[in-house]
Amino acid sequence: MNMRRTIIAGNWKMNLTAAEAVAFVEEFKPLVADSTEVEIVVCPVFTALDAAVKAAAGSNIKIGAQNIHWEESGAFTGEISAAMLKETGVEYVIIGHSERRQYFGETDETVNKRLKAALAAGLVPMVCVGEVLAERESGKTESVLSTQLQCGLNGIPADEMEKIVIAYEPVWAIGTGKTATPEMAEETHAYIRKTLADLFDRDTADKVRIQYGGSMKPANSAELIAQPDIDGGLVGGAALKPDSFSELIKNAIK
Ligand code: PEP
């Protein structure tokens, strides 16, 4: 039996100020108050975390950050440590999003360091993996994912794995309106789970939640979530408006 709880997270990227984040949360709270089957997370910009945590207090909405640095403090201009995130009250963090890999030099090695820092601090990491279009078209999807998983999860003990969420995001589907078909997404999610079973063991692999990300919206969340190995979503554009995000979540109840 599948015991994995569906997790839907909104990645706001560099959108919504602190005041806008609070307004979003206030409007969103009653819309999702009954969606208790789903773990609901929103990930605002750093400057809005504190206000978003306070606005969401006592509700079923959890708050996450979009990045974390592995050092505790020091000369790392523009970065933020696990303790600094914890101080705001966030419980989740996105790691290795494709935009960070593409624009900010993130690698599987830095993903691994950030992941270890997040786990040590008790934050729930959502680790992003995914292939670009040229890799899919040249049949390299599986080898790209294997490398990202093997390096990104290097040194993580099996008993820590169930605390980690993997976000499979085909880069060609992010912000493009092109969604992987549910069958295509399921095939890749099953491959990711098989890779986790090879890296760890079958029991461990069966406990890890794997989110799909890439143009997920209210109209397609139901059929994506219905797939056996899709355990949630990481949502960009459709998570920026309380009504569309709450509708997406309602449609995503397994
Ligand atoms: C994302 O950036 O994680 C994402 C999936 O974006 P979108 O939903 O807009 O494609």
PDB file of C-alpha atoms and ligand atoms in Angstrom:
ATOM      1  CA  MET A   1       0.000   0.000   0.000  1.00  0.00           C
ATOM      2  CA  ASN A   2       1.218   3.485  -0.857  1.00  0.00           C
ATOM      3  CA  MET A   3       1.802   5.331   2.435  1.00  0.00           C
ATOM      4  CA  ARG A   4       3.368   8.370   0.818  1.00  0.00           C
ATOM      5  CA  ARG A   5       1.478  11.552   1.676  1.00  0.00           C
ATOM      6  CA  THR A   6       0.880  13.823  -1.312  1.00  0.00           C
ATOM      7  CA  ILE A   7       2.983  16.980  -1.106  1.00  0.00           C
ATOM      8  CA  ILE A   8       2.247  20.020  -3.252  1.00  0.00           C
ATOM      9  CA  ALA A   9       4.662  22.934  -3.010  1.00  0.00           C
ATOM     10  CA  GLY A  10       4.483  26.325  -4.679  1.00  0.00           C
ATOM     11  CA  ASN A  11       7.793  27.777  -5.821  1.00  0.00           C
ATOM     12  CA  TRP A  12       7.197  31.501  -6.057  1.00  0.00           C
ATOM     13  CA  LYS A  13      10.685  32.164  -7.487  1.00  0.00           C
ATOM     14  CA  MET A  14      11.469  35.939  -7.439  1.00  0.00           C
ATOM     15  CA  ASN A  15       7.814  36.954  -7.141  1.00  0.00           C
ATOM     16  CA  LEU A  16       5.614  38.443  -4.402  1.00  0.00           C
ATOM     17  CA  THR A  17       6.892  40.905  -1.802  1.00  0.00           C
ATOM     18  CA  ALA A  18       6.421  40.245   1.914  1.00  0.00           C
ATOM     19  CA  ALA A  19       3.164  42.227   1.907  1.00  0.00           C
ATOM     20  CA  GLU A  20       1.933  40.321  -1.154  1.00  0.00           C
ATOM     21  CA  ALA A  21       2.926  37.011   0.431  1.00  0.00           C
ATOM     22  CA  VAL A  22       0.869  37.817   3.537  1.00  0.00           C
ATOM     23  CA  ALA A  23      -2.127  38.810   1.410  1.00  0.00           C
ATOM     24  CA  PHE A  24      -1.766  35.545  -0.548  1.00  0.00           C
ATOM     25  CA  VAL A  25      -1.640  33.417   2.606  1.00  0.00           C
ATOM     26  CA  GLU A  26      -4.671  35.176   4.141  1.00  0.00           C
ATOM     27  CA  GLU A  27      -6.722  34.571   0.993  1.00  0.00           C
ATOM     28  CA  PHE A  28      -5.369  31.033   0.516  1.00  0.00           C
ATOM     29  CA  LYS A  29      -5.981  29.748   4.070  1.00  0.00           C
ATOM     30  CA  PRO A  30      -9.764  29.307   3.871  1.00  0.00           C
ATOM     31  CA  LEU A  31      -9.531  27.936   0.324  1.00  0.00           C
ATOM     32  CA  VAL A  32      -7.372  24.977   1.416  1.00  0.00           C
ATOM     33  CA  ALA A  33      -8.547  24.543   5.009  1.00  0.00           C
ATOM     34  CA  ASP A  34     -10.334  21.295   4.050  1.00  0.00           C
ATOM     35  CA  SER A  35      -7.501  19.889   1.903  1.00  0.00           C
ATOM     36  CA  THR A  36      -5.965  18.074   4.831  1.00  0.00           C
ATOM     37  CA  GLU A  37      -4.995  14.962   2.805  1.00  0.00           C
ATOM     38  CA  VAL A  38      -2.318  17.042   1.076  1.00  0.00           C
ATOM     39  CA  GLU A  39       0.832  18.525   2.619  1.00  0.00           C
ATOM     40  CA  ILE A  40       0.774  22.116   1.338  1.00  0.00           C
ATOM     41  CA  VAL A  41       3.917  24.243   1.137  1.00  0.00           C
ATOM     42  CA  VAL A  42       4.626  27.688  -0.295  1.00  0.00           C
ATOM     43  CA  CYS A  43       8.153  28.932  -0.912  1.00  0.00           C
ATOM     44  CA  PRO A  44       8.434  32.733  -0.946  1.00  0.00           C
ATOM     45  CA  VAL A  45      11.574  34.846  -1.428  1.00  0.00           C
ATOM     46  CA  PHE A  46      13.922  35.139   1.578  1.00  0.00           C
ATOM     47  CA  THR A  47      12.651  38.598   2.594  1.00  0.00           C
ATOM     48  CA  ALA A  48       9.066  37.316   2.831  1.00  0.00           C
ATOM     49  CA  LEU A  49       9.756  34.152   4.863  1.00  0.00           C
ATOM     50  CA  ASP A  50       9.292  35.647   8.302  1.00  0.00           C
ATOM     51  CA  ALA A  51       6.009  37.371   7.410  1.00  0.00           C
ATOM     52  CA  ALA A  52       4.718  34.289   5.562  1.00  0.00           C
ATOM     53  CA  VAL A  53       5.482  31.997   8.524  1.00  0.00           C
ATOM     54  CA  LYS A  54       3.570  34.343  10.858  1.00  0.00           C
ATOM     55  CA  ALA A  55       0.636  34.627   8.450  1.00  0.00           C
ATOM     56  CA  ALA A  56       0.417  30.832   8.025  1.00  0.00           C
ATOM     57  CA  ALA A  57       0.721  30.017  11.756  1.00  0.00           C
ATOM     58  CA  GLY A  58      -2.013  27.682  12.953  1.00  0.00           C
ATOM     59  CA  SER A  59      -3.087  26.746   9.415  1.00  0.00           C
ATOM     60  CA  ASN A  60      -2.311  23.712   7.254  1.00  0.00           C
ATOM     61  CA  ILE A  61       0.029  25.807   5.079  1.00  0.00           C
ATOM     62  CA  LYS A  62       3.759  25.228   5.574  1.00  0.00           C
ATOM     63  CA  ILE A  63       6.487  27.599   4.467  1.00  0.00           C
ATOM     64  CA  GLY A  64       9.700  26.750   2.633  1.00  0.00           C
ATOM     65  CA  ALA A  65      12.760  28.596   1.346  1.00  0.00           C
ATOM     66  CA  GLN A  66      14.143  28.449  -2.189  1.00  0.00           C
ATOM     67  CA  ASN A  67      17.808  27.888  -1.316  1.00  0.00           C
ATOM     68  CA  ILE A  68      20.191  27.194   1.582  1.00  0.00           C
ATOM     69  CA  HIS A  69      23.971  27.443   2.010  1.00  0.00           C
ATOM     70  CA  TRP A  70      25.979  24.640   3.585  1.00  0.00           C
ATOM     71  CA  GLU A  71      28.253  26.758   5.807  1.00  0.00           C
ATOM     72  CA  GLU A  72      27.043  28.081   9.146  1.00  0.00           C
ATOM     73  CA  SER A  73      28.288  31.624   8.541  1.00  0.00           C
ATOM     74  CA  GLY A  74      31.079  33.510   6.802  1.00  0.00           C
ATOM     75  CA  ALA A  75      32.059  35.304   3.612  1.00  0.00           C
ATOM     76  CA  PHE A  76      29.332  34.000   1.291  1.00  0.00           C
ATOM     77  CA  THR A  77      27.664  37.150  -0.009  1.00  0.00           C
ATOM     78  CA  GLY A  78      24.044  36.646  -0.942  1.00  0.00           C
ATOM     79  CA  GLU A  79      23.731  33.219   0.677  1.00  0.00           C
ATOM     80  CA  ILE A  80      21.735  32.141   3.740  1.00  0.00           C
ATOM     81  CA  SER A  81      22.479  29.415   6.305  1.00  0.00           C
ATOM     82  CA  ALA A  82      20.294  26.671   7.742  1.00  0.00           C
ATOM     83  CA  ALA A  83      20.207  28.353  11.173  1.00  0.00           C
ATOM     84  CA  MET A  84      19.109  31.636   9.584  1.00  0.00           C
ATOM     85  CA  LEU A  85      16.296  29.832   7.779  1.00  0.00           C
ATOM     86  CA  LYS A  86      15.266  27.963  10.918  1.00  0.00           C
ATOM     87  CA  GLU A  87      15.112  31.265  12.791  1.00  0.00           C
ATOM     88  CA  THR A  88      12.325  32.429  10.452  1.00  0.00           C
ATOM     89  CA  GLY A  89      10.334  29.270  11.234  1.00  0.00           C
ATOM     90  CA  VAL A  90      10.461  27.682   7.764  1.00  0.00           C
ATOM     91  CA  GLU A  91      10.251  23.897   7.634  1.00  0.00           C
ATOM     92  CA  TYR A  92      11.086  23.116   3.980  1.00  0.00           C
ATOM     93  CA  VAL A  93      13.685  24.131   1.417  1.00  0.00           C
ATOM     94  CA  ILE A  94      14.018  23.716  -2.350  1.00  0.00           C
ATOM     95  CA  ILE A  95      17.498  22.563  -3.383  1.00  0.00           C
ATOM     96  CA  GLY A  96      19.088  22.534  -6.833  1.00  0.00           C
ATOM     97  CA  HIS A  97      16.223  24.034  -8.836  1.00  0.00           C
ATOM     98  CA  SER A  98      17.058  24.038 -12.552  1.00  0.00           C
ATOM     99  CA  GLU A  99      17.124  27.854 -12.566  1.00  0.00           C
ATOM    100  CA  ARG A 100      19.816  27.757  -9.884  1.00  0.00           C
ATOM    101  CA  ARG A 101      21.716  25.169 -11.892  1.00  0.00           C
ATOM    102  CA  GLN A 102      21.335  27.178 -15.109  1.00  0.00           C
ATOM    103  CA  TYR A 103      21.900  30.771 -13.884  1.00  0.00           C
ATOM    104  CA  PHE A 104      23.812  30.462 -10.622  1.00  0.00           C
ATOM    105  CA  GLY A 105      26.280  27.664 -11.233  1.00  0.00           C
ATOM    106  CA  GLU A 106      24.632  25.109  -8.983  1.00  0.00           C
ATOM    107  CA  THR A 107      26.107  21.614  -9.460  1.00  0.00           C
ATOM    108  CA  ASP A 108      25.344  18.144  -8.144  1.00  0.00           C
ATOM    109  CA  GLU A 109      28.184  18.664  -5.641  1.00  0.00           C
ATOM    110  CA  THR A 110      26.720  21.902  -4.240  1.00  0.00           C
ATOM    111  CA  VAL A 111      23.278  20.271  -4.200  1.00  0.00           C
ATOM    112  CA  ASN A 112      24.760  17.514  -2.056  1.00  0.00           C
ATOM    113  CA  LYS A 113      26.317  19.980   0.410  1.00  0.00           C
ATOM    114  CA  ARG A 114      23.123  22.023   0.667  1.00  0.00           C
ATOM    115  CA  LEU A 115      21.106  18.829   1.163  1.00  0.00           C
ATOM    116  CA  LYS A 116      23.314  17.696   4.059  1.00  0.00           C
ATOM    117  CA  ALA A 117      22.988  21.122   5.716  1.00  0.00           C
ATOM    118  CA  ALA A 118      19.205  21.032   5.358  1.00  0.00           C
ATOM    119  CA  LEU A 119      18.941  17.535   6.841  1.00  0.00           C
ATOM    120  CA  ALA A 120      21.251  18.408   9.728  1.00  0.00           C
ATOM    121  CA  ALA A 121      18.979  21.361  10.541  1.00  0.00           C
ATOM    122  CA  GLY A 122      15.805  19.273  10.360  1.00  0.00           C
ATOM    123  CA  LEU A 123      14.460  21.052   7.278  1.00  0.00           C
ATOM    124  CA  VAL A 124      12.568  18.991   4.689  1.00  0.00           C
ATOM    125  CA  PRO A 125      14.582  19.239   1.466  1.00  0.00           C
ATOM    126  CA  MET A 126      12.913  19.158  -1.952  1.00  0.00           C
ATOM    127  CA  VAL A 127      15.772  18.175  -4.232  1.00  0.00           C
ATOM    128  CA  CYS A 128      15.240  19.022  -7.905  1.00  0.00           C
ATOM    129  CA  VAL A 129      16.440  16.800 -10.733  1.00  0.00           C
ATOM    130  CA  GLY A 130      15.573  16.809 -14.407  1.00  0.00           C
ATOM    131  CA  GLU A 131      16.831  16.748 -17.969  1.00  0.00           C
ATOM    132  CA  VAL A 132      16.961  19.554 -20.539  1.00  0.00           C
ATOM    133  CA  LEU A 133      15.257  19.145 -23.920  1.00  0.00           C
ATOM    134  CA  ALA A 134      18.422  18.183 -25.827  1.00  0.00           C
ATOM    135  CA  GLU A 135      19.114  15.448 -23.273  1.00  0.00           C
ATOM    136  CA  ARG A 136      15.586  14.037 -23.595  1.00  0.00           C
ATOM    137  CA  GLU A 137      15.738  14.175 -27.388  1.00  0.00           C
ATOM    138  CA  SER A 138      19.065  12.374 -27.500  1.00  0.00           C
ATOM    139  CA  GLY A 139      17.868   9.594 -25.178  1.00  0.00           C
ATOM    140  CA  LYS A 140      19.996  10.701 -22.231  1.00  0.00           C
ATOM    141  CA  THR A 141      17.208  11.318 -19.690  1.00  0.00           C
ATOM    142  CA  GLU A 142      17.945   8.222 -17.619  1.00  0.00           C
ATOM    143  CA  SER A 143      21.704   8.695 -17.481  1.00  0.00           C
ATOM    144  CA  VAL A 144      21.301  12.400 -16.563  1.00  0.00           C
ATOM    145  CA  LEU A 145      18.916  11.514 -13.739  1.00  0.00           C
ATOM    146  CA  SER A 146      21.136   8.692 -12.499  1.00  0.00           C
ATOM    147  CA  THR A 147      24.103  11.037 -12.226  1.00  0.00           C
ATOM    148  CA  GLN A 148      22.085  13.790 -10.542  1.00  0.00           C
ATOM    149  CA  LEU A 149      20.694  11.313  -8.003  1.00  0.00           C
ATOM    150  CA  GLN A 150      23.939   9.475  -7.374  1.00  0.00           C
ATOM    151  CA  CYS A 151      25.978  12.659  -6.834  1.00  0.00           C
ATOM    152  CA  GLY A 152      23.240  14.693  -5.205  1.00  0.00           C
ATOM    153  CA  LEU A 153      22.501  11.951  -2.660  1.00  0.00           C
ATOM    154  CA  ASN A 154      26.116  10.918  -2.119  1.00  0.00           C
ATOM    155  CA  GLY A 155      26.788  10.002   1.530  1.00  0.00           C
ATOM    156  CA  ILE A 156      23.152  10.189   2.618  1.00  0.00           C
ATOM    157  CA  PRO A 157      22.317   7.186   4.844  1.00  0.00           C
ATOM    158  CA  ALA A 158      19.299   5.093   3.797  1.00  0.00           C
ATOM    159  CA  ASP A 159      17.450   5.909   7.000  1.00  0.00           C
ATOM    160  CA  GLU A 160      17.555   9.644   6.173  1.00  0.00           C
ATOM    161  CA  MET A 161      16.047   9.150   2.730  1.00  0.00           C
ATOM    162  CA  GLU A 162      12.408   9.198   3.763  1.00  0.00           C
ATOM    163  CA  LYS A 163      12.916  12.777   5.016  1.00  0.00           C
ATOM    164  CA  ILE A 164      13.909  13.853   1.490  1.00  0.00           C
ATOM    165  CA  VAL A 165      11.491  14.784  -1.267  1.00  0.00           C
ATOM    166  CA  ILE A 166      12.718  14.460  -4.850  1.00  0.00           C
ATOM    167  CA  ALA A 167      11.235  16.882  -7.381  1.00  0.00           C
ATOM    168  CA  TYR A 168      11.408  15.572 -10.932  1.00  0.00           C
ATOM    169  CA  GLU A 169      11.257  18.591 -13.202  1.00  0.00           C
ATOM    170  CA  PRO A 170      11.853  18.083 -16.918  1.00  0.00           C
ATOM    171  CA  VAL A 171      13.515  21.431 -17.600  1.00  0.00           C
ATOM    172  CA  TRP A 172      11.779  21.729 -20.986  1.00  0.00           C
ATOM    173  CA  ALA A 173       8.403  21.715 -19.185  1.00  0.00           C
ATOM    174  CA  ILE A 174       9.176  24.488 -16.669  1.00  0.00           C
ATOM    175  CA  GLY A 175       7.320  27.702 -17.410  1.00  0.00           C
ATOM    176  CA  THR A 176       6.769  26.644 -21.024  1.00  0.00           C
ATOM    177  CA  GLY A 177       3.200  25.364 -20.821  1.00  0.00           C
ATOM    178  CA  LYS A 178       4.524  21.990 -22.091  1.00  0.00           C
ATOM    179  CA  THR A 179       3.706  19.317 -19.533  1.00  0.00           C
ATOM    180  CA  ALA A 180       5.098  15.824 -19.715  1.00  0.00           C
ATOM    181  CA  THR A 181       2.150  13.523 -20.429  1.00  0.00           C
ATOM    182  CA  PRO A 182       1.087  11.627 -17.289  1.00  0.00           C
ATOM    183  CA  GLU A 183       2.451   8.425 -18.880  1.00  0.00           C
ATOM    184  CA  MET A 184       5.795  10.039 -19.723  1.00  0.00           C
ATOM    185  CA  ALA A 185       6.056  11.537 -16.234  1.00  0.00           C
ATOM    186  CA  GLU A 186       5.135   8.205 -14.601  1.00  0.00           C
ATOM    187  CA  GLU A 187       7.740   6.348 -16.642  1.00  0.00           C
ATOM    188  CA  THR A 188      10.434   8.750 -15.439  1.00  0.00           C
ATOM    189  CA  HIS A 189       9.211   8.746 -11.832  1.00  0.00           C
ATOM    190  CA  ALA A 190       9.308   4.939 -11.857  1.00  0.00           C
ATOM    191  CA  TYR A 191      12.853   5.131 -13.214  1.00  0.00           C
ATOM    192  CA  ILE A 192      13.824   7.524 -10.384  1.00  0.00           C
ATOM    193  CA  ARG A 193      12.323   5.120  -7.828  1.00  0.00           C
ATOM    194  CA  LYS A 194      14.195   2.202  -9.384  1.00  0.00           C
ATOM    195  CA  THR A 195      17.422   4.216  -9.218  1.00  0.00           C
ATOM    196  CA  LEU A 196      16.760   4.935  -5.523  1.00  0.00           C
ATOM    197  CA  ALA A 197      16.207   1.190  -4.986  1.00  0.00           C
ATOM    198  CA  ASP A 198      19.563   0.496  -6.677  1.00  0.00           C
ATOM    199  CA  LEU A 199      21.345   3.192  -4.648  1.00  0.00           C
ATOM    200  CA  PHE A 200      19.675   2.195  -1.358  1.00  0.00           C
ATOM    201  CA  ASP A 201      17.075  -0.592  -1.246  1.00  0.00           C
ATOM    202  CA  ARG A 202      13.484  -1.189  -2.378  1.00  0.00           C
ATOM    203  CA  ASP A 203      11.927  -0.384   1.019  1.00  0.00           C
ATOM    204  CA  THR A 204      13.740   2.928   1.202  1.00  0.00           C
ATOM    205  CA  ALA A 205      12.826   3.799  -2.389  1.00  0.00           C
ATOM    206  CA  ASP A 206       9.163   3.091  -1.679  1.00  0.00           C
ATOM    207  CA  LYS A 207       9.154   5.631   1.156  1.00  0.00           C
ATOM    208  CA  VAL A 208      10.570   8.567  -0.835  1.00  0.00           C
ATOM    209  CA  ARG A 209       8.071  11.061  -2.188  1.00  0.00           C
ATOM    210  CA  ILE A 210       8.669  12.166  -5.764  1.00  0.00           C
ATOM    211  CA  GLN A 211       7.011  15.387  -6.925  1.00  0.00           C
ATOM    212  CA  TYR A 212       6.394  16.282 -10.536  1.00  0.00           C
ATOM    213  CA  GLY A 213       7.136  19.841 -11.665  1.00  0.00           C
ATOM    214  CA  GLY A 214       6.705  21.517 -15.024  1.00  0.00           C
ATOM    215  CA  SER A 215       3.603  23.471 -16.043  1.00  0.00           C
ATOM    216  CA  MET A 216       1.407  21.688 -13.499  1.00  0.00           C
ATOM    217  CA  LYS A 217      -1.957  23.438 -13.345  1.00  0.00           C
ATOM    218  CA  PRO A 218      -5.542  22.869 -12.145  1.00  0.00           C
ATOM    219  CA  ALA A 219      -6.420  21.204 -15.462  1.00  0.00           C
ATOM    220  CA  ASN A 220      -3.710  18.528 -15.324  1.00  0.00           C
ATOM    221  CA  SER A 221      -2.926  17.968 -11.626  1.00  0.00           C
ATOM    222  CA  ALA A 222      -5.540  15.200 -11.204  1.00  0.00           C
ATOM    223  CA  GLU A 223      -4.209  12.976 -13.979  1.00  0.00           C
ATOM    224  CA  LEU A 224      -0.591  13.528 -12.977  1.00  0.00           C
ATOM    225  CA  ILE A 225      -1.247  12.743  -9.299  1.00  0.00           C
ATOM    226  CA  ALA A 226      -3.257   9.664 -10.257  1.00  0.00           C
ATOM    227  CA  GLN A 227      -0.019   8.022 -11.463  1.00  0.00           C
ATOM    228  CA  PRO A 228       1.340   5.495  -8.945  1.00  0.00           C
ATOM    229  CA  ASP A 229       4.824   6.998  -8.607  1.00  0.00           C
ATOM    230  CA  ILE A 230       3.804  10.676  -8.633  1.00  0.00           C
ATOM    231  CA  ASP A 231       3.455  11.786  -5.027  1.00  0.00           C
ATOM    232  CA  GLY A 232       2.956  15.496  -5.433  1.00  0.00           C
ATOM    233  CA  GLY A 233       3.914  18.579  -7.351  1.00  0.00           C
ATOM    234  CA  LEU A 234       6.365  21.455  -7.375  1.00  0.00           C
ATOM    235  CA  VAL A 235       4.427  24.274  -8.960  1.00  0.00           C
ATOM    236  CA  GLY A 236       5.663  27.593 -10.355  1.00  0.00           C
ATOM    237  CA  GLY A 237       3.257  29.806 -12.312  1.00  0.00           C
ATOM    238  CA  ALA A 238       0.023  28.195 -11.096  1.00  0.00           C
ATOM    239  CA  ALA A 239       1.062  28.713  -7.448  1.00  0.00           C
ATOM    240  CA  LEU A 240       1.092  32.505  -7.690  1.00  0.00           C
ATOM    241  CA  LYS A 241      -2.668  32.974  -7.375  1.00  0.00           C
ATOM    242  CA  PRO A 242      -4.607  31.579  -4.380  1.00  0.00           C
ATOM    243  CA  ASP A 243      -7.578  30.464  -6.499  1.00  0.00           C
ATOM    244  CA  SER A 244      -5.584  28.542  -9.135  1.00  0.00           C
ATOM    245  CA  PHE A 245      -3.241  27.002  -6.565  1.00  0.00           C
ATOM    246  CA  SER A 246      -6.100  25.873  -4.317  1.00  0.00           C
ATOM    247  CA  GLU A 247      -7.945  24.411  -7.313  1.00  0.00           C
ATOM    248  CA  LEU A 248      -4.800  22.559  -8.399  1.00  0.00           C
ATOM    249  CA  ILE A 249      -4.493  21.143  -4.860  1.00  0.00           C
ATOM    250  CA  LYS A 250      -8.159  20.082  -4.676  1.00  0.00           C
ATOM    251  CA  ASN A 251      -7.815  18.275  -8.006  1.00  0.00           C
ATOM    252  CA  ALA A 252      -4.645  16.574  -6.779  1.00  0.00           C
ATOM    253  CA  ILE A 253      -6.232  14.577  -3.976  1.00  0.00           C
ATOM    254  CA  LYS A 254      -5.419  10.913  -4.767  1.00  0.00           C
TER     255      LYS A 254
HETATM  256  C1  PEP B   1       9.168  25.297 -11.239  1.00  0.00           C
HETATM  257  O1  PEP B   1       9.803  26.297 -11.454  1.00  0.00           O
HETATM  258  O2  PEP B   1       9.514  24.558 -10.317  1.00  0.00           O
HETATM  259  C2  PEP B   1       8.008  24.991 -12.101  1.00  0.00           C
HETATM  260  C3  PEP B   1       7.583  23.766 -12.154  1.00  0.00           C
HETATM  261  O3  PEP B   1       7.468  26.044 -12.809  1.00  0.00           O
HETATM  262  P1  PEP B   1       6.109  26.012 -13.685  1.00  0.00           P
HETATM  263  O4  PEP B   1       5.065  25.319 -12.869  1.00  0.00           O
HETATM  264  O5  PEP B   1       5.781  27.461 -13.915  1.00  0.00           O
HETATM  265  O6  PEP B   1       6.422  25.275 -14.948  1.00  0.00           O
END
